[in-house]
Coordinates of C-alpha atoms (C1' of nucleotides) in Angstrom, one line a residue:
Chain A
M1277 CA -103.9 -20.3 -10.0
T1278 CA -105.9 -17.2 -10.9
T1279 CA -109.1 -18.5 -9.6
E1280 CA -111.2 -16.9 -6.9
R1281 CA -109.1 -15.0 -4.4
T1282 CA -109.9 -13.5 -1.1
A1283 CA -108.8 -10.0 -0.5
E1284 CA -106.5 -11.1 2.3
S1285 CA -104.6 -13.6 0.3
L1286 CA -104.4 -11.3 -2.7
A1287 CA -103.1 -8.5 -0.4
K1288 CA -100.2 -10.7 0.7
T1289 CA -99.4 -12.0 -2.8
L1290 CA -99.5 -8.5 -4.3
R1291 CA -97.3 -7.0 -1.6
D1292 CA -94.7 -9.6 -2.1
A1293 CA -94.8 -9.4 -5.9
I1294 CA -94.4 -5.7 -5.8
I1295 CA -91.6 -5.5 -3.3
R1296 CA -89.5 -7.9 -5.3
F1297 CA -90.4 -6.3 -8.6
S1298 CA -89.4 -2.9 -7.2
R1299 CA -86.1 -4.2 -6.0
R1300 CA -85.4 -5.8 -9.3
V1301 CA -86.1 -2.7 -11.3
R1302 CA -84.1 -0.6 -8.9
Q1303 CA -81.1 -2.9 -9.4
A1304 CA -81.3 -2.2 -13.2
R1305 CA -80.5 1.4 -12.6
P1306 CA -77.1 2.6 -14.0
V1307 CA -75.0 4.4 -11.4
G1308 CA -75.2 8.2 -11.6
D1309 CA -78.6 8.0 -13.2
L1310 CA -81.7 9.5 -11.8
T1311 CA -83.3 7.4 -9.0
F1312 CA -86.8 6.0 -9.1
S1313 CA -88.2 8.8 -6.9
Q1314 CA -86.5 11.5 -8.8
L1315 CA -87.6 10.2 -12.2
S1316 CA -91.1 9.9 -10.9
A1317 CA -91.2 13.4 -9.6
L1318 CA -89.9 14.7 -12.8
T1319 CA -92.5 12.8 -14.7
S1320 CA -95.2 14.3 -12.7
L1321 CA -93.9 17.8 -13.3
Q1322 CA -93.8 17.2 -17.0
L1323 CA -97.3 15.8 -17.0
H1324 CA -98.9 18.4 -14.9
G1325 CA -96.9 21.3 -16.1
A1326 CA -96.0 23.2 -12.9
L1327 CA -96.9 22.3 -9.4
T1328 CA -96.3 23.6 -5.9
P1329 CA -94.3 21.3 -3.5
R1330 CA -97.5 20.4 -1.7
E1331 CA -99.3 19.4 -4.9
L1332 CA -96.3 17.4 -6.1
A1333 CA -96.0 15.6 -2.7
D1334 CA -99.7 14.7 -2.9
V1335 CA -99.4 13.4 -6.4
E1336 CA -96.3 11.4 -5.5
R1337 CA -97.9 10.2 -2.2
V1338 CA -95.1 11.4 0.0
Q1339 CA -94.9 14.0 2.8
P1340 CA -93.8 17.6 1.9
P1341 CA -90.4 17.3 3.6
T1342 CA -89.6 14.3 1.5
M1343 CA -90.5 16.2 -1.6
T1344 CA -88.3 19.0 -0.5
K1345 CA -85.4 16.6 -0.5
I1346 CA -86.2 15.0 -3.9
V1347 CA -86.7 18.4 -5.5
G1348 CA -83.5 19.6 -4.0
K1349 CA -81.6 16.9 -5.8
L1350 CA -83.2 17.7 -9.0
E1351 CA -82.6 21.4 -8.6
E1352 CA -78.9 20.7 -7.9
R1353 CA -78.7 19.1 -11.3
G1354 CA -80.5 22.0 -12.9
L1355 CA -83.4 19.8 -14.0
V1356 CA -86.1 21.6 -12.0
A1357 CA -86.5 25.3 -11.1
R1358 CA -88.2 26.9 -8.1
T1359 CA -89.9 30.2 -8.9
P1360 CA -91.8 32.3 -6.5
H1361 CA -95.6 32.2 -6.7
P1362 CA -96.9 35.4 -8.3
T1363 CA -99.4 36.3 -5.7
D1364 CA -98.8 34.1 -2.6
G1365 CA -95.4 34.6 -1.1
R1366 CA -95.5 31.4 0.8
Q1367 CA -95.8 29.2 -2.2
V1368 CA -93.3 28.1 -4.7
I1369 CA -93.8 27.0 -8.3
L1370 CA -91.8 24.0 -9.4
A1371 CA -91.3 23.3 -13.1
A1372 CA -88.9 21.2 -15.2
T1373 CA -86.3 23.3 -17.0
D1374 CA -85.4 22.8 -20.6
E1375 CA -82.5 20.7 -19.5
G1376 CA -84.8 18.8 -17.3
R1377 CA -87.0 17.9 -20.2
A1378 CA -84.0 16.9 -22.3
V1379 CA -82.4 14.8 -19.6
Y1380 CA -85.7 13.3 -18.8
A1381 CA -86.3 12.0 -22.3
V1382 CA -82.8 10.4 -22.5
H1383 CA -82.8 8.9 -19.0
E1384 CA -86.3 7.7 -19.2
D1385 CA -85.5 5.5 -22.1
A1386 CA -82.3 4.2 -20.7
R1387 CA -84.0 3.7 -17.4
N1388 CA -86.8 1.7 -18.8
E1389 CA -84.7 -0.3 -21.2
W1390 CA -84.3 -3.4 -19.0
L1391 CA -88.0 -3.3 -18.1
A1392 CA -89.1 -2.7 -21.6
V1393 CA -87.1 -5.7 -22.8
Q1394 CA -88.7 -7.9 -20.2
L1395 CA -92.2 -6.7 -21.0
D1396 CA -91.5 -7.3 -24.7
R1397 CA -91.0 -10.9 -24.0
L1398 CA -94.5 -11.2 -22.5
T1399 CA -97.6 -12.1 -24.6
P1400 CA -99.9 -9.2 -25.6
E1401 CA -102.5 -10.6 -23.2
E1402 CA -100.0 -10.4 -20.3
R1403 CA -99.1 -6.9 -21.2
D1404 CA -102.8 -6.0 -21.3
T1405 CA -103.2 -7.6 -17.8
L1406 CA -100.3 -5.5 -16.5
A1407 CA -101.7 -2.3 -18.1
R1408 CA -105.1 -2.9 -16.4
A1409 CA -103.4 -3.7 -13.1
A1410 CA -101.4 -0.5 -13.3
E1411 CA -104.6 1.4 -13.6
I1412 CA -106.2 -0.3 -10.7
L1413 CA -103.1 0.2 -8.5
Q1414 CA -103.1 3.9 -9.3
R1415 CA -106.7 4.1 -8.2
V1416 CA -106.0 2.1 -5.0
A1417 CA -103.0 4.3 -4.2
R1418 CA -105.1 7.4 -4.5
A1419 CA -107.6 6.0 -1.9
Chain B
M1415 CA -107.4 2.8 -22.1
T1416 CA -106.3 -0.8 -22.0
T1417 CA -105.9 -1.2 -25.7
E1418 CA -102.7 -2.2 -27.4
R1419 CA -99.6 -1.0 -25.5
T1420 CA -96.0 -0.8 -26.5
A1421 CA -93.6 -2.2 -24.0
E1422 CA -92.0 1.2 -23.6
S1423 CA -95.2 3.1 -22.6
L1424 CA -96.2 0.2 -20.4
A1425 CA -92.9 0.2 -18.6
K1426 CA -93.4 3.9 -17.7
T1427 CA -96.9 3.4 -16.6
L1428 CA -96.2 0.4 -14.6
R1429 CA -93.2 2.0 -12.9
D1430 CA -95.2 5.0 -11.8
A1431 CA -98.1 2.9 -10.6
I1432 CA -95.9 0.7 -8.5
I1433 CA -93.9 3.4 -6.9
R1434 CA -97.0 5.3 -5.8
F1435 CA -98.7 2.1 -4.7
S1436 CA -95.7 1.1 -2.6
R1437 CA -95.6 4.5 -0.9
R1438 CA -99.2 4.3 -0.2
V1439 CA -99.0 0.9 1.4
R1440 CA -96.0 1.9 3.3
Q1441 CA -97.9 4.8 4.8
A1442 CA -100.5 2.4 6.1
R1443 CA -98.0 0.8 8.4
P1444 CA -98.6 1.2 12.2
V1445 CA -95.6 2.5 14.0
G1446 CA -93.5 -0.1 15.8
D1447 CA -94.7 -2.7 13.4
L1448 CA -92.5 -4.8 11.2
T1449 CA -91.4 -3.0 8.0
F1450 CA -92.1 -4.1 4.5
S1451 CA -88.8 -5.7 4.0
Q1452 CA -88.7 -7.4 7.4
L1453 CA -92.1 -8.9 6.8
S1454 CA -91.2 -10.0 3.3
A1455 CA -88.0 -11.8 4.6
L1456 CA -90.0 -13.4 7.4
T1457 CA -92.6 -14.6 4.9
S1458 CA -89.9 -16.2 2.7
L1459 CA -88.4 -17.9 5.7
Q1460 CA -91.8 -19.4 6.6
L1461 CA -92.5 -20.5 3.1
H1462 CA -89.1 -22.0 2.4
G1463 CA -88.5 -23.4 5.9
A1464 CA -84.9 -22.5 6.5
L1465 CA -82.4 -20.7 4.3
T1466 CA -78.9 -19.4 4.3
P1467 CA -78.4 -15.6 4.1
R1468 CA -77.3 -15.9 0.6
E1469 CA -80.3 -17.9 -0.4
L1470 CA -82.7 -15.5 1.3
A1471 CA -81.0 -12.6 -0.3
D1472 CA -81.5 -14.2 -3.7
V1473 CA -85.1 -14.9 -3.0
E1474 CA -85.7 -11.3 -1.8
R1475 CA -83.7 -9.9 -4.6
V1476 CA -81.2 -7.9 -2.5
Q1477 CA -77.5 -8.1 -1.9
P1478 CA -76.2 -10.2 1.0
P1479 CA -75.2 -7.2 3.2
T1480 CA -78.6 -5.8 2.9
M1481 CA -80.0 -9.2 4.1
T1482 CA -77.6 -9.2 7.0
K1483 CA -79.1 -6.0 8.2
I1484 CA -82.7 -7.1 7.8
V1485 CA -82.1 -10.4 9.5
G1486 CA -80.3 -8.5 12.3
K1487 CA -83.4 -6.5 13.0
L1488 CA -85.5 -9.7 13.1
E1489 CA -83.0 -11.5 15.3
E1490 CA -83.0 -8.6 17.8
R1491 CA -86.7 -9.1 18.2
G1492 CA -86.3 -12.8 18.6
L1493 CA -88.3 -13.6 15.5
V1494 CA -85.5 -15.3 13.6
A1495 CA -82.6 -17.5 14.8
R1496 CA -79.2 -18.0 13.3
T1497 CA -77.8 -21.5 13.8
P1498 CA -74.5 -22.8 12.4
H1499 CA -74.5 -25.0 9.4
P1500 CA -73.9 -28.7 10.3
T1501 CA -71.1 -29.3 7.9
D1502 CA -70.0 -26.0 6.4
G1503 CA -68.6 -23.7 9.0
R1504 CA -68.9 -20.6 6.7
Q1505 CA -72.6 -20.9 6.3
V1506 CA -75.5 -20.1 8.7
I1507 CA -79.0 -21.4 8.8
L1508 CA -81.8 -18.9 9.3
A1509 CA -85.2 -19.9 10.5
A1510 CA -88.2 -18.3 12.0
T1511 CA -88.6 -18.9 15.7
D1512 CA -91.8 -20.0 17.4
E1513 CA -92.3 -16.4 18.4
G1514 CA -91.5 -15.3 14.8
R1515 CA -94.2 -17.5 13.5
A1516 CA -96.7 -16.2 16.1
V1517 CA -95.8 -12.5 15.6
Y1518 CA -95.9 -13.0 11.9
A1519 CA -99.4 -14.2 11.8
V1520 CA -100.7 -11.3 13.9
H1521 CA -98.6 -8.6 12.2
E1522 CA -99.3 -9.9 8.8
D1523 CA -103.1 -9.5 9.2
A1524 CA -102.8 -6.0 10.8
R1525 CA -100.3 -5.0 8.1
N1526 CA -102.6 -6.1 5.3
E1527 CA -105.7 -4.7 6.8
W1528 CA -105.7 -1.4 5.0
L1529 CA -104.8 -3.1 1.7
A1530 CA -107.4 -5.9 2.1
V1531 CA -110.1 -3.4 2.7
Q1532 CA -109.2 -1.5 -0.5
L1533 CA -109.0 -4.8 -2.5
D1534 CA -112.4 -5.8 -1.1
R1535 CA -113.9 -2.8 -2.7
L1536 CA -112.8 -3.9 -6.2
T1537 CA -114.8 -6.1 -8.4
P1538 CA -114.0 -9.8 -8.6
E1539 CA -112.7 -9.2 -12.2
E1540 CA -110.3 -6.5 -10.9
R1541 CA -109.0 -8.7 -8.2
D1542 CA -108.4 -11.4 -10.7
T1543 CA -106.5 -9.0 -12.9
L1544 CA -104.3 -8.1 -9.9
A1545 CA -103.8 -11.7 -9.1
R1546 CA -102.6 -12.5 -12.6
A1547 CA -100.5 -9.3 -12.7
A1548 CA -98.8 -10.3 -9.4
E1549 CA -97.9 -13.6 -11.0
I1550 CA -96.4 -11.9 -14.0
L1551 CA -94.5 -9.4 -11.9
Q1552 CA -93.0 -12.2 -9.8
R1553 CA -91.8 -13.9 -13.0
V1554 CA -90.3 -10.7 -14.4
A1555 CA -88.6 -10.0 -11.1
R1556 CA -87.0 -13.4 -11.3
A1557 CA -85.5 -12.6 -14.7
Chain C
dC590 C1' -103.1 44.9 13.3
dA591 C1' -102.7 40.8 16.0
dC592 C1' -103.3 36.2 15.7
dG593 C1' -104.4 31.7 13.8
dA594 C1' -103.8 29.0 9.6
dT595 C1' -101.1 27.6 5.7
dA596 C1' -96.7 26.7 2.9
dC597 C1' -92.3 25.4 2.7
dT598 C1' -88.1 24.2 4.8
dT599 C1' -84.8 22.6 8.3
dA600 C1' -83.3 19.4 11.7
dG601 C1' -82.9 15.0 13.2
dC602 C1' -84.1 10.3 13.0
dC603 C1' -84.6 5.6 10.9
dT604 C1' -84.7 2.0 7.2
dA605 C1' -83.1 0.2 3.1
dG606 C1' -80.3 -0.2 -0.5
dC607 C1' -75.5 -0.4 -2.5
dT608 C1' -70.1 -1.4 -2.9
dA609 C1' -65.7 -2.5 -1.0
dA610 C1' -63.1 -4.7 2.3
dT611 C1' -62.5 -8.2 6.0
dG612 C1' -62.2 -12.6 8.2
dA613 C1' -63.3 -17.3 8.5
dG614 C1' -63.7 -21.8 6.5
dC615 C1' -63.6 -25.0 2.6
dA616 C1' -61.4 -27.5 -1.2
dT617 C1' -58.0 -28.6 -4.2
dG618 C1' -53.6 -29.2 -6.7
dG619 C1' -48.9 -29.8 -6.3
Chain D
dC1024 C1' -50.4 -31.9 3.8
dC1025 C1' -50.5 -27.4 3.1
dA1026 C1' -50.6 -23.1 0.3
dT1027 C1' -53.5 -20.8 -2.4
dG1028 C1' -57.6 -19.4 -4.0
dC1029 C1' -62.6 -19.5 -3.7
dT1030 C1' -67.0 -18.8 -1.2
dC1031 C1' -69.9 -17.2 2.7
dA1032 C1' -71.1 -13.9 5.9
dT1033 C1' -70.3 -9.8 8.0
dT1034 C1' -68.5 -5.1 8.8
dA1035 C1' -67.7 -0.4 7.4
dG1036 C1' -69.1 3.4 5.1
dC1037 C1' -71.9 5.7 1.9
dT1038 C1' -76.4 7.5 -0.4
dA1039 C1' -81.3 8.0 -1.0
dG1040 C1' -85.7 8.1 0.7
dG1041 C1' -89.1 8.0 4.1
dC1042 C1' -91.0 10.0 8.5
dT1043 C1' -92.2 13.6 12.5
dA1044 C1' -91.5 17.8 14.9
dA1045 C1' -90.2 22.3 14.9
dG1046 C1' -89.1 26.7 12.7
dT1047 C1' -90.0 30.7 9.6
dA1048 C1' -92.4 33.4 6.5
dT1049 C1' -96.6 34.9 4.7
dC1050 C1' -101.5 35.2 4.3
dG1051 C1' -106.0 36.4 5.7
dT1052 C1' -109.3 37.6 8.8
dG1053 C1' -111.8 39.3 12.9

DNA sequence: CACGATACTTAGCCTAGCTAATGAGCATGG
DNA sequence: CCATGCTCATTAGCTAGGCTAAGTATCGTG
């Protein structure tokens, strides 16, 4: 089944696989936990250190107003802090707080538990395939 | 970078890749077009012929009320028809209409255009990796 | 120093998820 | 043969997460 594929048929297959996979992973979220989007934004902030809303929106591939909402939720919970930019009064610096980093570590593990168990059942080759696919998807998403 | 991966680190990587990829593909949608979820439901109906709402919800990995909403949108546009079940008065049979099939073919192509172009730029090996990954993701989603 | 550009937010809209509750129909055990 | 309990679909009501358009503040430059 993994013979030669046209880009068109692959596009359809990939789209369907990803929408179902996303839904399945979403369902595995404990109530009261951080959502997909929130966790992703927090991850980016940890990885990149500190970012402006615009930068974070670009990394996360959403529009700035969407990021305002997501960051708002994280700020409510004290996981992210907004500080004014030192020289440019228009800009804001976003960074994970100490609590954000702590909560992140805990939630991240709990959040991934279901998925990690599933992945653990795969063969090493399959995991390798997924790892390479993830890289490619990131690249395509950036295009 | 695609060396040995633990399930945990892969889970994180995969989750991030997929959320960004989904957002990117979503952005490529022309306004007024069918949404991700609508198209996916319509695809399943075409593939499986006719299904009850419960069955369709299971295939799509959503809860029944969510499917009611999605089907409602499709029915408004005349793309899907609800017909009563012949023997069981509780159930309903969902099927794509002729117009549904026609619109599907057109929208599907337009919808995938951006993605197909991106995929076309990849190497055959990369496309093969994605095809195999899609298969694995489908399997994991079904778990 | 006025005016255009940039950064963020606010306002308002829609879709997509969910759970809980409702109503209709089936099936079965007494 | 019907009461009771189950299943199916839908409705109601909520939240999150997207978007665009518009508003506000600040910057930078001519």
